[in-house]
Amino acid sequence: MEARRRSSERHVTMGLMSTVSDGKAAYLGVVEDISTTGVCLSQVPAVFDDTVDQCFTVVKGPGTDLKVLLFPRWARATNRGMYKVIGFQIKEPSESWKKFVENVTSENGPYHVLLAEQEV
């Protein structure tokens, strides 16, 4: 797995949940941050296979669920090995995903409330 190299700005979110599948089973995770080309999930159970070539997630947004094809890029164990935090690259982000990120990150966007305030 690659180190943390980000090609686009990540935006910390709050209140977003995701179901992520490694092709064997689906697991619930918390969306920590998003960008137009990636997503970071936490609280993913340790049994999730982060060595798969690709997987998919369904991010549960307000009024819409967004299905996204992903490539795991890095993972680290948390909570004494019970969970993982995993960084994913999005394969060919759809226009609906890009629009969703724009709506979260824009101060005038309808989903701006999902953006966590950054500490300075």
Short mmCIF file of C-alpha atoms in Angstrom, two decimals:
data_model
loop_
_atom_site.label_atom_id
_atom_site.label_comp_id
_atom_site.label_asym_id
_atom_site.label_seq_id
_atom_site.Cartn_x
_atom_site.Cartn_y
_atom_site.Cartn_z
CA MET A 1 0.00 0.00 0.00
CA GLU A 2 1.20 3.49 -0.79
CA ALA A 3 1.99 6.21 1.67
CA ARG A 4 -0.41 9.11 2.12
CA ARG A 5 -0.06 11.08 -1.12
CA ARG A 6 -3.06 13.26 -1.81
CA SER A 7 -3.71 14.84 -5.16
CA SER A 8 -6.71 16.88 -4.02
CA GLU A 9 -7.67 18.75 -0.88
CA ARG A 10 -9.39 16.66 1.79
CA HIS A 11 -12.32 18.07 3.75
CA VAL A 12 -13.07 16.76 7.25
CA THR A 13 -16.69 15.75 7.60
CA MET A 14 -19.01 14.86 10.42
CA GLY A 15 -22.21 12.89 10.52
CA LEU A 16 -21.61 10.81 7.39
CA MET A 17 -21.81 7.04 7.48
CA SER A 18 -20.76 4.55 4.84
CA THR A 19 -21.16 0.91 4.03
CA VAL A 20 -17.97 -0.47 2.51
CA SER A 21 -17.55 -3.88 0.88
CA ASP A 22 -14.35 -5.81 0.23
CA GLY A 23 -16.23 -8.22 -2.05
CA LYS A 24 -16.80 -10.74 0.74
CA ALA A 25 -18.93 -8.78 3.17
CA ALA A 26 -20.19 -5.25 3.83
CA TYR A 27 -19.19 -3.23 6.88
CA LEU A 28 -20.28 0.04 8.40
CA GLY A 29 -17.72 2.86 8.63
CA VAL A 30 -17.55 6.54 9.53
CA VAL A 31 -16.55 9.02 6.81
CA GLU A 32 -13.70 11.07 8.27
CA ASP A 33 -12.86 13.14 5.22
CA ILE A 34 -13.66 13.43 1.54
CA SER A 35 -12.26 14.92 -1.63
CA THR A 36 -13.19 14.69 -5.27
CA THR A 37 -10.71 11.81 -5.64
CA GLY A 38 -10.70 10.08 -2.26
CA VAL A 39 -12.35 9.23 1.02
CA CYS A 40 -11.08 8.21 4.46
CA LEU A 41 -13.17 5.83 6.57
CA SER A 42 -12.72 5.03 10.25
CA GLN A 43 -14.30 2.50 12.58
CA VAL A 44 -14.10 -0.14 9.83
CA PRO A 45 -13.97 -3.58 11.50
CA ALA A 46 -10.51 -5.18 11.45
CA VAL A 47 -11.81 -8.12 9.39
CA PHE A 48 -12.25 -5.83 6.36
CA ASP A 49 -9.69 -6.96 3.74
CA ASP A 50 -7.75 -3.80 2.85
CA THR A 51 -5.46 -5.78 0.51
CA VAL A 52 -8.13 -6.17 -2.19
CA ASP A 53 -7.47 -4.52 -5.55
CA GLN A 54 -10.74 -2.64 -5.46
CA CYS A 55 -13.89 -2.37 -3.39
CA PHE A 56 -16.92 -0.14 -3.20
CA THR A 57 -18.72 2.02 -0.71
CA VAL A 58 -22.11 3.59 -0.40
CA VAL A 59 -21.87 6.94 1.36
CA LYS A 60 -25.16 7.82 3.00
CA GLY A 61 -25.65 11.52 2.32
CA PRO A 62 -28.69 13.64 3.11
CA GLY A 63 -31.42 12.61 0.70
CA THR A 64 -29.05 10.53 -1.43
CA ASP A 65 -26.80 7.50 -1.30
CA LEU A 66 -23.66 7.64 -3.42
CA LYS A 67 -22.03 4.42 -4.65
CA VAL A 68 -18.32 4.81 -5.32
CA LEU A 69 -15.68 2.35 -6.62
CA LEU A 70 -12.51 2.52 -4.49
CA PHE A 71 -8.88 1.45 -4.28
CA PRO A 72 -7.46 1.05 -0.75
CA ARG A 73 -4.26 3.12 -0.46
CA TRP A 74 -3.32 2.87 3.21
CA ALA A 75 -4.69 1.41 6.43
CA ARG A 76 -3.83 1.49 10.10
CA ALA A 77 -5.25 -0.37 13.06
CA THR A 78 -7.10 1.51 15.81
CA ASN A 79 -8.83 0.65 19.08
CA ARG A 80 -6.30 -2.04 19.97
CA GLY A 81 -6.68 -3.70 16.58
CA MET A 82 -10.48 -3.95 16.65
CA TYR A 83 -10.95 -1.39 13.85
CA LYS A 84 -9.11 0.23 10.97
CA VAL A 85 -8.82 3.68 9.48
CA ILE A 86 -8.48 3.31 5.71
CA GLY A 87 -7.65 5.84 3.02
CA PHE A 88 -9.17 5.14 -0.38
CA GLN A 89 -8.67 6.56 -3.84
CA ILE A 90 -11.85 6.84 -5.90
CA LYS A 91 -11.73 5.21 -9.31
CA GLU A 92 -13.23 7.54 -11.92
CA PRO A 93 -15.26 9.82 -9.61
CA SER A 94 -18.76 10.33 -10.97
CA GLU A 95 -20.28 13.74 -11.58
CA SER A 96 -22.73 13.06 -8.74
CA TRP A 97 -19.79 12.46 -6.33
CA LYS A 98 -18.02 15.63 -7.48
CA LYS A 99 -21.26 17.61 -7.06
CA PHE A 100 -21.76 16.13 -3.58
CA VAL A 101 -18.22 17.18 -2.51
CA GLU A 102 -18.86 20.63 -3.96
CA ASN A 103 -22.13 20.90 -2.02
CA VAL A 104 -20.40 19.89 1.23
CA THR A 105 -17.46 22.25 0.80
CA SER A 106 -19.31 25.30 -0.52
CA GLU A 107 -20.47 27.74 2.17
CA ASN A 108 -23.67 28.15 0.19
CA GLY A 109 -24.03 24.43 -0.50
CA PRO A 110 -27.01 22.55 0.90
CA TYR A 111 -24.79 20.03 2.73
CA HIS A 112 -22.26 22.50 4.17
CA VAL A 113 -23.41 21.52 7.69
CA LEU A 114 -21.61 18.20 7.17
CA LEU A 115 -18.24 19.94 7.03
CA ALA A 116 -16.36 19.93 10.32
CA GLU A 117 -14.80 23.18 11.44
CA GLN A 118 -11.01 23.13 11.23
CA GLU A 119 -8.99 24.02 14.30
CA VAL A 120 -6.38 26.67 13.64
#
